[in-house]
């Protein structure tokens, strides 16, 4: 059973004070021009200086033990900070993967050496991760990965293969890699293992992939028989699939799965207050807002389950499916209800936000697992397949 989420869960006095603190910080950042709000800034807004400022304030590694540089704060406090950063369109892409899923993944499965090596840097906002899962011929079918890791007698490994759509690999310090260590593609979930691989490696090549908006936050990462030590193995050999599924609950359920286009929705609401709204615009704004609140409740339920040590894989898949659909619907609904011409350069800030949202629509239902894959997970979880 999933947790029942009430207003009191997220609206107690301590959480309100934290939210006010984060909002005041972000207002100051915006007033000083430290960043410009943008849709999808958790994917494409790389600003290591901003990430370091968050780390200095204790807003990264929030749930980690203090002995690893963390702050031992509740998961709901992290949820509040994350919500505000996303709603304001802050540039959080540099640290996002590391803080969201690698910190809990390493804490759960890593050796003491790995925890000491990586977690303090993540909490400080100074060590960034990329995810090495998708491959050119595998799509969203992670069990079909072909990247291979071959173990040597001394426990070291040689890794060969290609990962693709690897967000932030060009600025990341390390990657969590899913590779086949045993069997073949026909073995599906068996024989897969995870590795922590430093990207500053002579036999690892990072090739930028340009997206439709001209950005290059996606990459292709090629392992040319890259040799890594035995210390690179994360968790137990052959347990990679189970470990990945646990990490994906953090990846798929967070508020970024419905708040990517919230800066655009907020800007449109401000635009309507300034210019006046038609009946159609008021109805559209109300419908979008209601959907956002519903998705927020679902995401909170997953956070509550994770905080209790449970594995809400099915609910996380539902949040990602419904949330990524909502992200695109926000852009299309606003586009249909406004006379503003989208502009990537020049024009007013609202026109630029709209243009950015339009160009990012194709990625919403692909990243983190396509919606078709996610619906299969939900169906199996409900006993429908």
Coordinates of C-alpha atoms in Angstrom, one line a residue, residues 18-271:
X18 CA 12.7 26.0 5.0
X19 CA 10.5 26.9 1.9
X20 CA 10.6 30.6 2.8
X21 CA 14.4 30.4 3.2
X22 CA 14.8 28.8 -0.2
X23 CA 12.5 31.3 -1.9
X24 CA 14.3 34.2 -0.3
X25 CA 17.6 32.9 -1.6
X26 CA 16.2 32.4 -5.1
X27 CA 14.7 35.9 -5.2
X28 CA 18.1 37.3 -4.4
X29 CA 19.7 35.2 -7.0
X30 CA 17.2 36.4 -9.6
X31 CA 17.4 40.0 -8.5
X32 CA 21.2 40.0 -8.9
X33 CA 21.0 38.3 -12.3
X34 CA 22.7 35.1 -11.1
X35 CA 20.5 33.1 -13.4
X36 CA 17.6 33.4 -15.8
X37 CA 14.6 31.0 -15.3
X38 CA 14.2 28.4 -18.0
X39 CA 12.2 25.3 -18.6
X40 CA 14.1 22.0 -18.2
X41 CA 17.0 23.8 -16.4
X42 CA 17.5 20.6 -14.4
X43 CA 18.6 19.0 -17.6
X44 CA 20.4 21.7 -19.5
X45 CA 21.2 24.5 -17.0
X46 CA 24.8 23.6 -16.0
X47 CA 26.2 26.1 -13.5
X48 CA 28.9 24.6 -11.2
X49 CA 29.1 27.9 -9.3
X50 CA 25.4 27.8 -8.5
X51 CA 25.6 24.2 -7.4
X52 CA 28.5 25.0 -5.1
X53 CA 26.4 27.8 -3.5
X54 CA 23.7 25.3 -2.8
X55 CA 26.2 22.9 -1.3
X56 CA 27.5 25.6 0.9
X57 CA 24.0 26.2 2.2
X58 CA 23.5 22.6 3.1
X59 CA 20.9 22.0 0.3
X60 CA 22.8 19.1 -1.4
X61 CA 23.4 15.7 0.2
X62 CA 20.7 16.7 2.6
X63 CA 19.8 13.1 3.6
X64 CA 23.3 11.8 3.8
X65 CA 25.0 10.9 7.0
X66 CA 27.2 13.7 8.4
X67 CA 30.3 11.4 8.3
X68 CA 30.1 11.6 4.5
X69 CA 29.5 15.4 4.3
X70 CA 25.7 15.2 4.5
X71 CA 23.2 16.8 6.8
X72 CA 21.0 13.9 8.0
X73 CA 17.8 15.9 7.2
X74 CA 14.5 14.2 6.3
X75 CA 13.7 13.3 2.7
X76 CA 10.7 15.7 2.8
X77 CA 13.0 18.6 3.4
X78 CA 14.9 17.7 0.3
X79 CA 11.6 17.5 -1.5
X80 CA 10.8 21.1 -0.5
X81 CA 14.2 22.4 -1.6
X82 CA 13.9 20.5 -4.9
X83 CA 10.4 21.9 -5.6
X84 CA 11.4 25.5 -5.2
X85 CA 14.6 25.1 -7.4
X86 CA 12.5 23.5 -10.1
X87 CA 9.6 25.9 -9.9
X88 CA 12.0 28.9 -10.2
X89 CA 13.8 27.3 -13.2
X90 CA 17.2 27.3 -11.4
X91 CA 20.3 26.0 -13.2
X92 CA 20.8 22.8 -11.2
X93 CA 21.8 20.3 -14.0
X94 CA 25.5 20.1 -12.9
X95 CA 24.7 18.3 -9.6
X96 CA 21.3 16.9 -10.3
X97 CA 22.1 13.2 -11.1
X98 CA 24.7 13.0 -8.4
X99 CA 22.4 14.4 -5.7
X100 CA 19.2 12.7 -6.8
X101 CA 20.2 9.1 -7.3
X102 CA 23.9 8.5 -7.0
X103 CA 24.1 9.7 -3.4
X104 CA 21.5 7.2 -2.2
X105 CA 22.7 4.6 -4.7
X106 CA 26.3 4.7 -3.4
X107 CA 25.1 4.9 0.2
X108 CA 23.1 1.8 -0.3
X109 CA 25.5 -0.3 -2.4
X110 CA 28.9 1.2 -2.2
X111 CA 32.0 0.2 -0.3
X112 CA 33.3 2.4 2.5
X113 CA 36.1 3.5 0.1
X114 CA 33.5 4.5 -2.5
X115 CA 31.4 6.4 0.0
X116 CA 34.4 8.3 1.3
X117 CA 35.6 9.1 -2.2
X118 CA 32.3 10.3 -3.8
X119 CA 29.7 11.4 -1.2
X120 CA 31.5 14.4 0.4
X121 CA 32.0 15.9 -3.1
X122 CA 28.4 15.4 -4.0
X123 CA 27.2 17.0 -0.8
X124 CA 29.5 20.0 -1.5
X125 CA 28.1 20.5 -5.0
X126 CA 31.6 19.9 -6.4
X127 CA 31.4 16.4 -7.8
X128 CA 29.0 15.6 -10.7
X129 CA 27.8 12.3 -12.2
X130 CA 26.4 11.1 -15.5
X131 CA 24.2 8.0 -16.1
X132 CA 25.6 5.3 -18.4
X133 CA 22.5 3.3 -19.2
X134 CA 21.0 3.9 -22.7
X135 CA 22.8 2.5 -25.7
X136 CA 22.5 3.0 -29.5
X137 CA 20.7 -0.3 -30.1
X138 CA 18.9 -0.8 -26.8
X139 CA 16.7 2.3 -26.5
X140 CA 14.7 2.1 -23.3
X141 CA 15.3 -1.7 -23.0
X142 CA 18.0 -1.6 -20.4
X143 CA 18.2 -5.4 -20.3
X144 CA 19.5 -5.4 -23.8
X145 CA 22.7 -3.4 -23.1
X146 CA 25.8 -4.7 -24.9
X147 CA 28.5 -2.8 -23.1
X148 CA 30.7 -5.5 -21.6
X149 CA 33.0 -5.6 -18.6
X150 CA 35.5 -8.4 -18.5
X151 CA 37.2 -9.2 -15.2
X152 CA 40.9 -10.0 -14.9
X153 CA 42.6 -12.3 -12.4
X154 CA 43.6 -9.3 -10.2
X155 CA 40.0 -8.2 -9.9
X156 CA 40.3 -5.2 -12.4
X157 CA 38.0 -4.8 -15.4
X158 CA 38.2 -3.9 -19.1
X159 CA 35.0 -2.1 -20.3
X160 CA 34.1 -1.8 -24.0
X161 CA 30.9 -0.4 -25.5
X162 CA 28.9 2.8 -26.1
X163 CA 26.4 4.7 -24.1
X164 CA 24.2 7.4 -25.6
X165 CA 21.9 10.3 -24.6
X166 CA 24.3 10.6 -21.6
X167 CA 23.2 14.0 -20.1
X168 CA 26.1 16.0 -18.7
X169 CA 28.9 13.6 -19.5
X170 CA 30.9 16.5 -20.9
X171 CA 31.0 18.2 -17.5
X172 CA 30.6 15.2 -15.1
X173 CA 33.5 13.9 -13.1
X174 CA 32.2 10.3 -13.0
X175 CA 29.6 8.0 -14.4
X176 CA 27.5 5.2 -13.0
X177 CA 27.7 2.5 -15.7
X178 CA 25.5 -0.5 -16.4
X179 CA 27.4 -3.3 -18.2
X180 CA 27.1 -7.0 -18.8
X181 CA 29.6 -9.0 -16.8
X182 CA 28.1 -12.4 -17.3
X183 CA 26.0 -14.3 -19.9
X184 CA 24.6 -12.6 -23.0
X185 CA 21.7 -10.3 -24.1
X186 CA 19.4 -13.3 -24.0
X187 CA 19.9 -13.6 -20.3
X188 CA 18.1 -10.3 -19.9
X189 CA 18.2 -9.1 -16.3
X190 CA 20.8 -11.6 -15.1
X191 CA 24.5 -10.9 -15.4
X192 CA 24.4 -7.1 -15.3
X193 CA 26.6 -5.1 -12.9
X194 CA 27.1 -1.5 -12.1
X195 CA 30.4 0.4 -12.0
X196 CA 31.6 3.8 -10.8
X197 CA 33.9 5.1 -13.6
X198 CA 35.9 8.3 -13.5
X199 CA 35.4 10.0 -16.9
X200 CA 38.9 11.6 -16.9
X201 CA 40.2 8.4 -18.5
X202 CA 42.4 8.1 -21.6
X203 CA 40.3 5.3 -23.1
X204 CA 36.9 7.0 -22.5
X205 CA 35.7 9.3 -25.3
X206 CA 32.9 11.8 -24.8
X207 CA 31.2 13.0 -28.0
X208 CA 28.7 15.8 -27.9
X209 CA 25.2 15.3 -29.5
X210 CA 23.5 18.5 -30.6
X211 CA 19.8 18.8 -29.8
X212 CA 17.2 20.7 -31.8
X213 CA 17.8 23.9 -29.8
X214 CA 21.6 23.8 -30.6
X215 CA 22.5 22.7 -27.1
X216 CA 25.0 19.9 -26.4
X217 CA 24.0 18.6 -23.0
X218 CA 23.5 15.1 -24.5
X219 CA 26.5 13.0 -25.3
X220 CA 27.7 9.7 -26.7
X221 CA 30.3 8.0 -24.4
X222 CA 32.6 5.4 -25.9
X223 CA 34.6 3.0 -23.8
X224 CA 37.6 1.9 -25.9
X225 CA 38.6 -1.1 -23.8
X226 CA 38.9 1.1 -20.8
X227 CA 40.7 -0.5 -17.8
X228 CA 39.4 0.2 -14.3
X229 CA 40.4 -1.2 -11.0
X230 CA 38.4 -3.7 -8.8
X231 CA 37.3 -0.7 -6.7
X232 CA 35.0 0.5 -9.6
X233 CA 32.4 -2.3 -9.1
X234 CA 29.4 -0.9 -7.4
X235 CA 27.5 -3.4 -5.2
X236 CA 27.6 -7.0 -6.0
X237 CA 28.5 -8.6 -9.4
X238 CA 25.3 -9.6 -11.2
X239 CA 23.1 -7.4 -9.0
X240 CA 23.1 -4.4 -11.4
X241 CA 19.5 -4.8 -12.5
X242 CA 18.1 -4.7 -9.0
X243 CA 20.3 -1.8 -8.0
X244 CA 19.2 0.2 -11.1
X245 CA 15.6 -0.4 -10.4
X246 CA 16.0 1.0 -6.9
X247 CA 17.8 4.1 -8.3
X248 CA 15.1 4.6 -10.9
X249 CA 12.5 5.1 -8.2
X250 CA 14.5 8.3 -7.3
X251 CA 14.9 9.3 -10.9
X252 CA 11.3 8.7 -12.1
X253 CA 9.3 10.0 -9.2
X254 CA 10.8 13.4 -8.3
X255 CA 9.1 16.7 -8.9
X256 CA 11.2 17.3 -12.0
X257 CA 8.9 14.9 -13.7
X258 CA 6.1 17.5 -13.7
X259 CA 7.8 20.8 -12.9
X260 CA 10.2 21.1 -15.9
X261 CA 7.8 23.5 -17.6
X262 CA 6.5 25.2 -14.4
X263 CA 8.6 28.3 -15.0
X264 CA 6.7 28.8 -18.2
X265 CA 3.3 28.2 -16.5
X266 CA 4.2 30.7 -13.8
X267 CA 5.3 33.3 -16.4
X268 CA 2.0 32.8 -18.3
X269 CA 0.0 33.3 -15.2
X270 CA 1.9 36.5 -14.6
X271 CA 1.3 37.5 -18.2

